[in-house]
Amino acid sequence: MGERLGFLPASLETTGSGAIWFHAVSVGEVLSAVELIRRLRRERPHAPMYVSTATLAGRDLAEQRLAGQVQGVFFAPLDYRSVVRRVLRTLRPSAVVIVETEIWPNLYQEAKRAGATLLVVNGRISDRAFPRYRAGRAFFRHVLRWPDAIWAQSEEDARRFIAAGAPAERMRDGGNLKYDFIPPAAVAADIAEFLERAKPAAVWIAASTMPPREAGDVDEDDAVIGAYRELARVVPELLLILAPRRPERFDGAAEKLSAAGISFARRSALQGSSRVLLLDSIGELAALFERATVTFMGGTLASRGGHNILEPAYFSTPVVAGPHMENFASMADEFTSAGALVRIAGVKELGPAVAALLENPARAREIGANARELAMSKRGAVERLGAAIIEAAGEGLPNPPRTLAARLALTPLSWIWSAGNKWNLSRNMAAQRAVHTKVVSVGGLTMGGAGKSPMAAHLAERLRARGRNPAILMRGYRRKSHEPVVIVPRGESAVIHRTGDEAQIFLREGNAHVGIGADRFTVAEQMERELKPDVFLLDDGFQHVRLKRDVDLVLIDALDPLAGGTFPVGRLREPLESIGRATAIIVTRVDVEQGILGIERMVRRYNSRAPIFRSRVTPRQWFDFASGSAREVAEPGFRKVAAFCGLGSPRAFWRTLEELNLEVAFRWTFGDHHPYRPHELQRLARQASAAGAEALVTTEKDIMNLCEGAAEILAPHQLYWLKIAVEIDGEEELLRCIL
């Protein structure tokens, strides 16, 4: 119920950019999405992906089939705006993908308001549902205008969506994902052993049988059991596999078999041998079609609209179906016309139709071959839709809104902040002063968390490698010293209370002189006299306009590009229009294959000239805090860890741990630049012990803020910190821009 109300587990909080949320209501939709998600995982191995379902069976199947493919499976939120927004704030999706036809007005609208691209894939409207959609056009046209594209299964489905109110220009022909079905690798070992013991002459699978839907309908379990009793007299070595569609019908089917005097085995308790197997499990039917001589597809005798016939068709298995195939009308017509499907009018024809196929193997093989040929000719939807979803995720601009109460309370304050910032900017620009040395600002629009300091350290390393003499200018946030100017030449050290924690990282790297002070013009002038640098890197300097700069590098976090709005509603220090001052844009935390078209379009609204670069953080080495020894990131010697950090954007660290395939027993977030006290470390150590963690892990910035004797306090747990590096696509062009 918590998930239905939008309260997702903390483990589902998105830590990487380009997240994709799939909504697949139940078993059929999950099966449709499996190969699509696997294809996306191969192409985007680090993209966060999530699947929501609305049924227990759908969730069980998703967890089984998509284990290792998605970051999480959860129950879909109730369609209330506040509930949907809660999920969107947790997942921060760049794309929301609706599988088949789930039309939820608030989900659609809020997904778009949160900056996600909204797609409907494998869309269909059945014969039975179409009159209702057409009658409700006045309502549906308001909902169906939200998707950026609706990829229909067929031209007929596309026409029905348009008749229901969907804009014609957003309709696409995507084909049917079900045609791209790939079965599980093999039948489960214990089922294979059962079949070996039974040694059947033929196998009849009654797949996805359903109860009556309306008066006059048949219970398909009764129909199958009655037909089997007649067939068993003619084909005594026939094996029946009865697979009810819903888990709540398993026990009822067992009672019906017992009442009919039929000996049977249950999948959940396989032992011995029998001529009837009750498949009381979820997700194993698809693999069994390979063993079938003939299949009856359930949901077609009862007025249920039918089920997917493509899985048995994949194995060249002849399929018998009743009159009700409304949910797959076009598919049923195609298969019937091609001689690839046997249709029957009612219950009395079930036994004879199965018997005819068993007695005429040549005809059965012909029907099965026709079915496979037709099914294989329709494949390709996974490739088309996969490419569309990847493009859609690149066009997303995640920006989930804060709660209504927060916006009402804080928006007036953001107006005051914006007005003050505008006045402050104009005042400082008028007082701007220049030094003789080239100044390159590395900054951003947001308060913390975009990766500015790692980028400054990386550029200092690259400039030093090219024979330059770089110096880094910084404010020294939260340093305890009251000295107006602190200058530390390259290769020398200084205590943390004089410099602040981030300066310590620059000093350890040893690639640049470091100058610290609130008035960075004064610091720069003194460094020019004493150290004669040939380029200044102004760390977190976009708003420090009193010092004239030659190059303004502006960093934008791909996970949170709009930062939720202007402070205090969001984390923007100044409005997005300020991007116009940038010389170059660097979008951080971007995977190698990830598209950022949405961010690029946003930038181009305010700045048409600045080149846009992409960057990411990569783990370099683990270091033992106590001994200082280094370990390779691929083989650190530990797997289950307790993680903590105090960063402006802790999600970046959590994401790196995920990419390293570490099992995180718990993660603890502290405030940015947090100084760790003994009692806090003791608490971390106790929790690590309780969780069975093999080690504690943190960041390089955090070890600067540990109290004295931290290693002894945490003992016997070892503490490791992660050394990171920065990768920039097109780095040579960026360096030319700087130099």
XYZ file of C-alpha atoms in Angstrom:
739
model
C 0.000 0.000 0.000
C 2.914 2.309 0.638
C 4.059 1.941 -2.950
C 0.525 2.513 -4.235
C 0.604 5.800 -2.308
C 3.923 6.743 -3.905
C 6.255 5.895 -1.016
C 8.933 3.883 -2.798
C 11.821 2.151 -1.009
C 14.969 4.258 -0.617
C 16.801 1.726 -2.797
C 14.764 2.936 -5.800
C 15.949 6.547 -5.550
C 17.517 7.397 -8.898
C 21.254 8.049 -8.681
C 22.046 8.329 -12.396
C 20.778 10.481 -15.244
C 18.635 9.319 -18.154
C 16.278 7.154 -16.044
C 13.396 5.320 -17.769
C 10.163 4.294 -16.038
C 8.133 1.525 -17.709
C 4.536 0.931 -16.661
C 3.343 -2.590 -17.558
C 0.032 -3.281 -15.859
C 0.111 -7.105 -15.653
C 1.580 -10.346 -16.975
C 0.886 -9.756 -20.665
C 2.375 -6.271 -20.670
C 5.421 -7.418 -18.705
C 6.042 -10.194 -21.232
C 5.772 -7.629 -24.034
C 8.331 -5.383 -22.355
C 10.949 -7.999 -21.419
C 12.888 -8.091 -24.691
C 12.561 -4.326 -25.121
C 14.127 -3.703 -21.711
C 16.872 -6.251 -22.359
C 17.690 -4.541 -25.633
C 17.890 -1.152 -23.901
C 20.092 -2.620 -21.167
C 22.567 -3.869 -23.773
C 22.741 -0.449 -25.414
C 22.585 1.645 -22.226
C 24.172 -0.579 -19.548
C 24.213 2.156 -16.882
C 20.800 3.738 -17.470
C 18.507 3.500 -14.425
C 15.357 1.576 -15.408
C 12.260 0.842 -13.348
C 9.080 -1.158 -13.932
C 5.723 -0.622 -12.277
C 2.847 -3.099 -12.390
C -0.700 -3.115 -11.050
C -1.107 -6.828 -10.257
C 0.618 -9.326 -8.005
C 1.193 -11.755 -10.875
C 2.649 -8.977 -13.023
C 5.029 -7.939 -10.281
C 6.154 -11.513 -9.600
C 6.841 -12.077 -13.291
C 8.687 -8.762 -13.666
C 10.931 -9.550 -10.689
C 11.633 -12.985 -12.150
C 12.178 -12.076 -15.818
C 13.892 -8.723 -15.292
C 16.224 -9.571 -12.406
C 19.517 -7.804 -13.085
C 17.961 -5.802 -15.927
C 16.160 -3.063 -13.955
C 16.933 -1.135 -10.787
C 13.573 -1.957 -9.272
C 10.005 -3.211 -9.653
C 7.159 -1.569 -7.727
C 3.395 -1.249 -7.651
C 2.067 1.583 -9.799
C 0.907 4.667 -7.865
C -2.762 5.482 -7.538
C -3.683 8.118 -10.094
C -3.720 11.132 -7.790
C -1.459 14.060 -8.594
C 0.306 14.201 -5.231
C 0.917 10.446 -5.304
C 2.256 10.415 -8.856
C 4.493 13.410 -8.117
C 5.965 11.573 -5.137
C 7.081 8.750 -7.431
C 8.412 11.176 -10.041
C 10.534 12.932 -7.405
C 12.065 9.595 -6.425
C 12.715 8.221 -9.922
C 13.429 11.511 -11.772
C 12.742 9.829 -15.141
C 13.850 11.280 -18.435
C 11.260 9.080 -20.147
C 8.027 7.416 -18.999
C 6.990 4.490 -21.197
C 3.438 3.125 -21.030
C 3.243 -0.448 -22.347
C 0.058 -1.137 -24.350
C -3.016 0.854 -23.260
C -2.993 2.237 -19.731
C -4.576 5.684 -19.818
C -4.156 7.453 -16.470
C -4.802 11.206 -16.760
C -2.701 12.351 -13.807
C 0.193 10.014 -14.584
C 0.321 11.345 -18.142
C 0.027 15.004 -17.168
C 2.421 14.901 -14.234
C 5.055 12.947 -16.197
C 5.121 15.756 -18.749
C 5.162 18.464 -16.078
C 8.127 16.715 -14.478
C 10.096 17.092 -17.717
C 9.896 13.463 -18.869
C 9.231 12.426 -22.436
C 6.016 10.356 -22.463
C 5.609 7.431 -24.864
C 2.920 4.810 -25.343
C 4.428 1.682 -26.933
C 2.747 -1.446 -28.274
C -0.493 0.528 -28.061
C -3.714 -1.241 -28.927
C -7.461 -0.803 -28.553
C -9.402 -4.060 -28.707
C -12.691 -4.677 -30.521
C -14.491 -4.815 -27.188
C -12.948 -1.620 -25.795
C -13.125 0.494 -28.957
C -16.809 1.543 -28.649
C -16.129 2.837 -25.121
C -13.082 4.820 -26.241
C -14.984 6.310 -29.154
C -17.953 7.212 -26.942
C -15.557 8.828 -24.430
C -13.653 10.865 -27.021
C -14.541 14.139 -25.289
C -12.597 12.909 -22.248
C -9.820 10.901 -23.906
C -8.764 13.642 -26.304
C -7.640 15.710 -23.300
C -5.552 12.811 -21.973
C -4.137 11.533 -25.262
C -2.668 14.930 -26.131
C 0.015 14.466 -23.453
C 2.080 11.603 -24.998
C 4.889 12.774 -27.263
C 4.274 9.702 -29.426
C 1.913 6.730 -29.465
C 3.453 3.679 -31.115
C 0.514 1.490 -32.140
C 0.667 -2.236 -32.863
C -1.040 -1.873 -36.252
C -2.574 0.638 -38.637
C -6.006 -0.348 -37.347
C -4.957 0.369 -33.761
C -3.587 3.749 -34.894
C -6.933 4.620 -36.501
C -8.722 3.662 -33.291
C -6.461 5.888 -31.177
C -7.185 8.804 -33.530
C -10.916 8.073 -33.293
C -10.548 8.153 -29.491
C -9.028 11.626 -29.682
C -5.258 11.134 -30.096
C -3.542 13.720 -32.337
C -2.885 12.087 -35.715
C 0.584 13.660 -35.981
C 1.747 11.808 -32.870
C 0.731 8.347 -34.056
C 3.488 5.931 -35.094
C 3.431 2.401 -36.479
C 5.670 0.458 -34.123
C 4.568 -3.118 -34.735
C 3.808 -5.640 -32.031
C 6.430 -6.316 -29.361
C 4.982 -9.750 -28.790
C 6.341 -10.862 -32.175
C 9.861 -10.358 -30.799
C 9.304 -12.926 -28.082
C 12.436 -14.867 -27.097
C 11.718 -17.856 -24.859
C 13.576 -18.770 -21.686
C 16.737 -20.762 -22.298
C 15.263 -24.097 -21.214
C 12.529 -25.859 -19.312
C 13.240 -26.048 -15.577
C 15.308 -29.122 -14.701
C 12.698 -30.752 -12.456
C 9.977 -30.319 -15.092
C 12.302 -31.813 -17.714
C 12.876 -34.800 -15.424
C 9.103 -35.168 -14.926
C 8.548 -35.215 -18.697
C 11.328 -37.756 -19.095
C 9.667 -40.047 -16.560
C 6.256 -39.639 -18.199
C 7.533 -40.440 -21.731
C 4.350 -39.094 -23.371
C 3.426 -39.937 -26.944
C 2.056 -36.409 -27.294
C 1.810 -33.261 -25.145
C -1.289 -31.060 -25.083
C -0.897 -27.688 -23.367
C -4.052 -25.881 -22.282
C -2.564 -22.409 -21.830
C -3.895 -19.518 -19.747
C -7.354 -20.979 -19.140
C -9.969 -18.570 -17.807
C -13.224 -18.610 -15.793
C -16.582 -17.491 -17.217
C -16.952 -13.771 -17.767
C -20.685 -13.588 -18.305
C -23.799 -15.788 -18.266
C -23.550 -18.602 -20.768
C -19.759 -18.651 -20.716
C -17.869 -21.833 -20.081
C -15.271 -22.400 -17.411
C -12.300 -23.339 -19.583
C -10.798 -25.647 -16.953
C -14.021 -27.686 -17.115
C -13.895 -27.691 -20.919
C -10.275 -28.872 -20.990
C -10.822 -31.584 -18.350
C -13.889 -32.883 -20.235
C -12.021 -32.965 -23.552
C -9.031 -34.672 -21.963
C -11.161 -37.493 -20.541
C -12.390 -38.260 -24.069
C -8.939 -37.934 -25.655
C -7.234 -40.114 -23.048
C -9.338 -43.068 -24.222
C -8.023 -42.634 -27.770
C -4.458 -41.513 -26.955
C -3.667 -43.186 -23.626
C -0.104 -41.825 -23.548
C -1.243 -38.206 -24.019
C 0.143 -35.776 -21.414
C -1.988 -32.758 -20.521
C -0.329 -29.623 -19.089
C -3.079 -27.456 -17.628
C -1.969 -23.873 -16.986
C -4.643 -21.605 -15.466
C -4.091 -17.930 -16.194
C -4.436 -16.662 -12.639
C -2.751 -17.910 -9.448
C -6.028 -17.770 -7.501
C -7.398 -20.478 -9.838
C -4.657 -23.037 -9.165
C -6.372 -24.668 -6.205
C -9.735 -24.655 -7.958
C -8.241 -26.452 -10.962
C -6.750 -29.064 -8.623
C -10.162 -29.652 -7.058
C -11.772 -30.048 -10.484
C -9.175 -32.632 -11.542
C -9.681 -34.568 -8.329
C -13.454 -34.445 -8.694
C -13.111 -35.832 -12.225
C -11.066 -38.757 -10.892
C -7.975 -37.704 -12.830
C -4.587 -38.402 -11.315
C -2.333 -35.361 -11.631
C 0.890 -33.772 -10.400
C 1.247 -30.165 -9.277
C 4.225 -28.166 -10.498
C 4.754 -26.893 -6.972
C 5.174 -30.447 -5.637
C 6.639 -32.511 -8.481
C 7.219 -36.133 -7.735
C 6.623 -39.448 -9.391
C 4.897 -39.570 -12.776
C 1.463 -38.647 -14.100
C -0.445 -37.994 -17.319
C -1.602 -34.547 -16.151
C 0.596 -31.707 -14.923
C -1.084 -28.745 -13.236
C 1.250 -25.817 -13.884
C 0.608 -23.835 -10.696
C 3.476 -21.380 -11.266
C 4.072 -18.077 -13.038
C 6.565 -17.517 -15.842
C 7.325 -21.119 -16.848
C 4.684 -21.674 -19.512
C 6.594 -20.014 -22.364
C 9.490 -22.473 -22.214
C 7.105 -25.459 -22.217
C 5.618 -24.623 -25.622
C 8.739 -26.159 -27.134
C 7.573 -29.554 -25.800
C 3.960 -29.177 -26.989
C 2.413 -31.272 -29.753
C -0.669 -29.043 -29.786
C -1.758 -26.003 -27.765
C -5.193 -24.716 -26.836
C -5.061 -21.000 -26.090
C -7.305 -20.049 -23.197
C -9.422 -16.933 -22.907
C -10.959 -17.771 -26.283
C -13.859 -20.061 -25.305
C -14.880 -17.863 -22.388
C -15.696 -14.335 -23.457
C -12.285 -12.975 -22.395
C -10.874 -11.596 -25.641
C -8.116 -14.185 -26.026
C -4.432 -14.331 -25.202
C -1.208 -14.086 -27.134
C -0.648 -16.972 -29.582
C 2.854 -15.919 -30.626
C 4.766 -17.875 -27.986
C 3.595 -21.310 -29.195
C 3.905 -20.078 -32.793
C 7.588 -19.369 -32.179
C 8.069 -23.129 -31.562
C 6.037 -24.179 -34.649
C 3.306 -25.499 -32.366
C -0.210 -25.691 -33.899
C -2.663 -23.616 -31.874
C -6.397 -24.136 -31.356
C -8.436 -21.066 -30.377
C -12.102 -20.413 -29.698
C -14.277 -17.642 -31.103
C -13.164 -14.904 -28.702
C -9.962 -13.302 -29.985
C -11.159 -9.697 -29.766
C -7.987 -8.548 -28.011
C -5.891 -9.918 -30.862
C -8.382 -9.554 -33.714
C -5.983 -8.509 -36.468
C -3.417 -11.107 -35.424
C -6.060 -13.862 -35.341
C -7.326 -12.866 -38.795
C -3.809 -12.951 -40.240
C -2.985 -16.325 -38.716
C -6.311 -17.846 -39.774
C -5.915 -16.602 -43.369
C -2.372 -17.998 -43.519
C -3.449 -21.456 -42.333
C -1.534 -20.910 -39.104
C -4.366 -21.173 -36.574
C -7.242 -23.585 -35.952
C -10.462 -21.805 -34.930
C -13.361 -23.557 -33.204
C -16.847 -22.271 -32.504
C -17.417 -23.705 -29.038
C -16.666 -26.214 -26.311
C -17.950 -29.264 -28.202
C -15.328 -28.746 -30.915
C -12.327 -28.584 -28.563
C -11.729 -32.326 -28.159
C -12.228 -33.189 -31.857
C -9.960 -30.313 -32.976
C -7.128 -31.474 -30.715
C -7.718 -35.117 -31.729
C -7.552 -34.199 -35.430
C -4.133 -32.619 -34.976
C -2.855 -35.542 -32.935
C -4.074 -38.012 -35.566
C -2.633 -36.059 -38.500
C 0.959 -35.061 -37.592
C 1.662 -33.826 -41.133
C -1.164 -31.278 -40.941
C -0.099 -30.279 -37.437
C 3.447 -29.669 -38.662
C 2.166 -27.611 -41.592
C 0.029 -25.384 -39.352
C 2.907 -24.982 -36.911
C 5.362 -24.134 -39.695
C 2.963 -21.537 -41.133
C 2.583 -20.013 -37.668
C 6.329 -19.720 -37.116
C 6.934 -18.268 -40.584
C 4.274 -15.615 -40.088
C 5.449 -14.797 -36.568
C 9.086 -14.447 -37.652
C 8.152 -12.158 -40.560
C 6.630 -9.631 -38.145
C 9.631 -9.217 -35.870
C 11.555 -5.967 -35.460
C 9.389 -3.940 -33.081
C 12.008 -4.192 -30.320
C 14.629 -2.471 -32.474
C 12.268 0.291 -33.610
C 10.850 1.007 -30.189
C 14.217 0.651 -28.435
C 15.691 3.334 -30.669
C 12.645 5.550 -30.055
C 12.909 5.206 -26.267
C 16.638 5.987 -26.243
C 15.957 9.119 -28.293
C 13.048 10.036 -26.012
C 15.189 9.698 -22.882
C 17.730 12.036 -24.453
C 15.015 14.630 -25.033
C 13.802 14.530 -21.429
C 14.581 17.381 -19.057
C 13.895 15.994 -15.547
C 12.487 18.594 -13.169
C 9.927 17.068 -10.769
C 8.071 19.827 -8.907
C 8.271 20.212 -5.156
C 5.162 19.666 -3.087
C 2.329 22.151 -3.470
C 2.775 23.349 0.113
C 6.482 24.003 -0.459
C 5.821 25.918 -3.664
C 3.127 28.067 -2.079
C 5.346 28.913 0.882
C 8.645 29.367 -0.926
C 7.791 30.897 -4.315
C 7.374 34.470 -2.936
C 10.778 34.089 -1.268
C 12.289 33.022 -4.597
C 11.047 36.287 -6.127
C 12.847 38.216 -3.407
C 15.996 36.129 -3.940
C 15.897 36.717 -7.722
C 15.490 40.457 -7.288
C 18.375 40.581 -4.813
C 20.563 38.477 -7.083
C 19.867 40.761 -10.043
C 20.797 43.829 -8.027
C 23.900 42.142 -6.616
C 25.039 41.012 -10.077
C 24.710 44.478 -11.601
C 26.563 46.049 -8.645
C 29.454 43.564 -8.843
C 29.704 43.778 -12.631
C 30.132 47.542 -12.294
C 32.981 46.962 -9.822
C 34.645 44.216 -11.892
C 38.467 44.193 -11.932
C 40.927 42.277 -14.080
C 44.303 40.698 -13.385
C 47.088 40.252 -15.933
C 46.836 36.457 -16.025
C 44.178 34.562 -17.950
C 41.220 33.576 -15.716
C 39.062 30.515 -16.401
C 35.967 30.233 -14.215
C 34.610 26.749 -13.431
C 31.147 27.278 -12.022
C 27.447 26.628 -12.312
C 24.002 27.988 -11.676
C 23.227 25.702 -8.762
C 24.141 25.467 -5.102
C 26.560 22.568 -4.931
C 26.516 19.156 -6.461
C 27.412 19.700 -10.150
C 31.018 18.477 -9.865
C 32.784 21.852 -10.059
C 35.762 21.039 -7.816
C 36.572 17.683 -9.501
C 36.399 19.488 -12.837
C 38.786 22.224 -11.645
C 41.207 19.564 -10.353
C 41.007 17.697 -13.657
C 41.686 20.815 -15.729
C 44.624 21.728 -13.482
C 46.102 18.278 -14.120
C 45.646 18.628 -17.890
C 47.110 22.131 -17.990
C 50.084 21.058 -15.899
C 50.682 18.145 -18.299
C 50.930 20.698 -21.139
C 53.665 22.605 -19.372
C 51.475 25.336 -17.943
C 51.743 26.826 -14.471
C 48.105 26.760 -13.228
C 46.764 28.230 -10.003
C 43.375 27.600 -8.414
C 41.448 30.430 -6.768
C 38.776 29.526 -4.249
C 36.818 30.965 -1.350
C 37.687 28.208 1.146
C 34.165 27.399 2.239
C 33.846 26.629 5.995
C 37.533 27.127 6.741
C 38.157 28.170 10.340
C 41.071 30.533 9.740
C 40.353 34.272 9.642
C 43.354 35.014 7.398
C 42.121 37.158 4.485
C 44.564 35.473 2.088
C 46.044 31.975 2.211
C 48.439 30.966 -0.576
C 49.893 27.457 -0.802
C 52.461 26.896 -3.572
C 52.250 23.717 -5.603
C 53.762 20.756 -3.778
C 53.372 22.259 -0.310
C 50.733 21.494 2.324
C 48.600 23.392 4.821
C 46.336 22.353 7.670
C 42.633 21.982 6.881
C 41.467 24.724 9.241
C 43.381 27.268 7.095
C 42.097 25.996 3.744
C 38.782 24.139 4.057
C 38.208 20.573 2.897
C 38.027 20.998 -0.894
C 41.347 22.838 -1.054
C 42.990 19.820 0.564
C 42.120 17.725 -2.500
C 43.841 20.245 -4.771
C 46.888 20.272 -2.505
C 47.106 16.464 -2.482
C 46.971 16.404 -6.275
C 49.888 18.804 -6.502
C 49.047 20.111 -9.967
C 48.399 23.761 -9.103
C 49.153 26.533 -6.666
C 46.146 27.194 -4.443
C 44.977 30.637 -3.356
C 42.166 31.063 -0.845
C 40.236 34.174 0.143
C 36.860 35.885 -0.114
C 38.340 38.663 -2.314
C 39.770 36.564 -5.101
C 41.087 39.589 -6.989
C 43.403 40.387 -4.072
C 44.458 36.719 -3.837
C 45.150 36.595 -7.581
C 47.249 39.777 -7.506
C 49.412 38.429 -4.691
C 49.859 35.076 -6.476
C 50.888 36.904 -9.662
C 53.639 38.674 -7.744
C 54.871 35.632 -5.833
C 54.255 32.591 -8.082
C 53.684 34.025 -11.587
C 51.017 31.512 -12.763
C 50.027 31.627 -16.424
C 46.387 30.603 -15.939
C 43.962 30.917 -13.020
C 41.190 28.380 -12.467
C 38.415 30.074 -10.515
C 36.694 27.264 -8.586
C 32.921 27.784 -8.201
C 33.333 31.235 -9.704
C 30.349 31.838 -11.991
C 28.694 34.180 -9.479
C 31.993 35.831 -8.408
C 31.854 38.411 -11.200
C 33.955 41.004 -9.360
C 36.967 39.195 -10.848
C 36.954 39.521 -14.640
C 37.331 36.198 -16.389
C 38.352 35.296 -19.937
C 36.516 31.954 -20.063
C 33.296 31.011 -18.222
C 32.772 27.252 -18.024
C 29.270 26.467 -16.712
C 28.517 22.972 -15.418
C 25.012 21.494 -15.637
C 24.127 18.279 -13.807
C 22.341 15.886 -16.203
C 20.439 14.316 -13.291
C 18.978 17.658 -12.193
C 19.488 20.131 -15.041
C 16.899 22.671 -13.899
C 17.612 22.197 -10.168
C 13.949 22.537 -9.236
C 13.818 26.302 -9.796
C 15.249 29.371 -8.115
C 16.246 29.201 -4.445
C 14.572 28.511 -2.037
C 12.068 26.581 -4.192
C 14.991 24.869 -5.901
C 18.783 25.095 -5.984
C 19.308 27.707 -8.694
C 21.419 30.624 -7.510
C 20.326 32.691 -10.492
C 17.837 32.245 -13.345
C 18.493 30.084 -16.395
C 18.900 33.188 -18.534
C 22.345 33.559 -16.952
C 23.552 30.692 -19.149
C 23.911 33.413 -21.758
C 27.140 34.553 -20.014
C 28.801 31.140 -20.496
C 31.738 30.634 -22.828
C 31.265 26.851 -22.812
C 28.826 24.411 -21.205
C 29.837 21.097 -19.633
C 26.996 18.674 -18.895
C 28.194 16.406 -16.083
C 27.219 12.848 -15.088
C 26.404 11.795 -18.644
C 26.889 8.150 -19.625
C 28.940 7.439 -22.739
C 25.947 6.556 -24.939
C 23.418 8.854 -23.266
C 21.637 11.516 -25.295
C 21.198 15.022 -23.863
C 19.187 16.668 -26.623
C 16.685 18.083 -24.128
C 19.436 19.800 -22.137
C 21.058 21.085 -25.318
C 17.770 22.605 -26.472
C 17.330 24.281 -23.097
C 20.853 25.746 -23.299
C 20.282 26.987 -26.842
C 17.252 28.980 -25.718
C 19.622 31.185 -23.730
C 23.011 30.734 -25.405
C 23.362 29.998 -29.117
C 27.145 30.193 -29.366
C 28.735 28.272 -26.475
C 30.009 24.774 -27.325
C 28.468 21.981 -25.232
C 30.619 19.188 -23.810
C 29.701 16.004 -21.942
C 31.559 14.611 -18.951
C 31.361 11.879 -16.347
C 33.113 10.752 -13.195
C 34.959 7.436 -13.295
C 36.338 5.518 -10.289
C 40.113 5.270 -10.281
C 41.291 3.521 -7.066
C 40.248 2.598 -3.538
C 42.519 3.782 -0.717
C 42.737 2.320 2.769
C 42.257 5.292 5.109
C 44.461 3.845 7.851
C 47.403 2.617 5.781
C 47.102 4.689 2.626
C 47.533 1.593 0.449
C 45.725 1.522 -2.902
C 43.426 -1.162 -4.292
C 42.037 -1.673 -7.772
C 38.386 -0.692 -8.163
C 37.594 -4.011 -9.836
C 39.079 -6.105 -6.996
C 38.891 -4.114 -3.764
C 38.756 -7.159 -1.505
C 35.289 -6.357 -0.179
C 31.769 -6.561 -1.591
C 29.204 -5.682 1.085
C 29.782 -2.116 2.283
C 28.313 0.588 4.480
C 28.508 3.924 2.666
C 28.382 7.497 3.937
C 29.152 10.916 2.503
C 28.565 14.639 2.920
C 28.339 16.030 -0.610
C 26.232 18.605 -2.391
C 24.897 15.767 -4.574
C 25.334 12.419 -2.778
C 23.527 10.598 -5.596
C 26.726 10.740 -7.648
C 28.590 8.668 -5.051
C 25.725 6.191 -4.681
C 25.648 5.824 -8.473
C 29.364 5.050 -8.608
C 28.955 2.332 -5.967
C 26.157 0.793 -8.055
C 28.335 0.789 -11.165
C 31.065 -0.987 -9.189
C 28.510 -3.737 -8.349
C 29.023 -3.338 -4.613
C 26.304 -4.495 -2.244
C 25.437 -1.435 -0.154
C 24.154 -2.574 3.254
C 23.102 0.975 4.076
C 23.938 4.492 2.977
C 23.979 7.531 5.209
C 23.829 11.071 3.849
C 25.254 14.003 5.827
C 25.188 17.692 4.954
C 27.675 19.124 2.482
C 31.147 19.675 4.049
C 29.993 17.849 7.184
C 32.630 17.586 9.984
C 32.393 14.077 11.451
C 32.326 13.813 15.238
C 33.394 10.752 17.249
C 29.844 9.789 18.274
C 28.729 9.833 14.621
C 31.555 7.511 13.600
C 30.725 5.208 16.512
C 27.139 5.057 15.314
C 28.305 4.259 11.776
C 30.501 1.468 13.103
C 27.622 -0.037 15.110
C 25.300 0.037 12.115
C 27.967 -1.487 9.876
C 28.321 -4.359 12.338
C 24.574 -4.881 12.535
C 24.271 -4.892 8.747
C 27.157 -7.319 8.253
C 29.199 -4.871 6.189
C 32.745 -5.904 5.303
C 33.979 -2.315 5.068
C 32.971 1.333 5.350
C 33.389 3.471 2.219
C 33.300 7.212 1.605
C 34.694 9.927 -0.672
C 38.014 11.768 -0.761
C 36.309 14.997 0.296
C 34.800 13.313 3.355
C 38.058 11.937 4.720
C 39.244 15.546 5.035
C 36.466 16.135 7.560
C 37.005 13.105 9.786
C 37.826 13.755 13.414
C 41.159 12.786 14.941
C 41.503 9.074 15.633
C 38.788 8.133 13.119
C 40.460 4.843 12.153
C 40.571 3.695 15.787
C 36.951 4.731 16.395
C 35.750 2.735 13.388
C 37.846 -0.344 14.219
C 37.647 -3.225 13.576
C 35.977 -1.988 10.390
C 38.305 -0.797 7.657
C 37.502 2.538 6.032
C 38.200 3.049 2.328
C 37.840 6.188 0.237
C 37.374 6.347 -3.505
C 39.696 8.253 -5.790
C 37.818 9.494 -8.856
C 38.762 10.853 -12.260
C 36.877 12.980 -14.781
C 36.301 12.082 -18.436
C 35.309 14.767 -20.941
C 34.090 13.998 -24.446
C 35.931 16.290 -26.844
C 38.460 17.292 -24.195
C 41.022 18.568 -26.698
C 38.502 21.041 -28.090
C 37.699 22.224 -24.558
C 41.399 22.750 -23.790
C 41.796 24.732 -26.999
C 38.866 26.882 -25.862
C 40.663 27.488 -22.549
C 44.169 28.020 -23.930
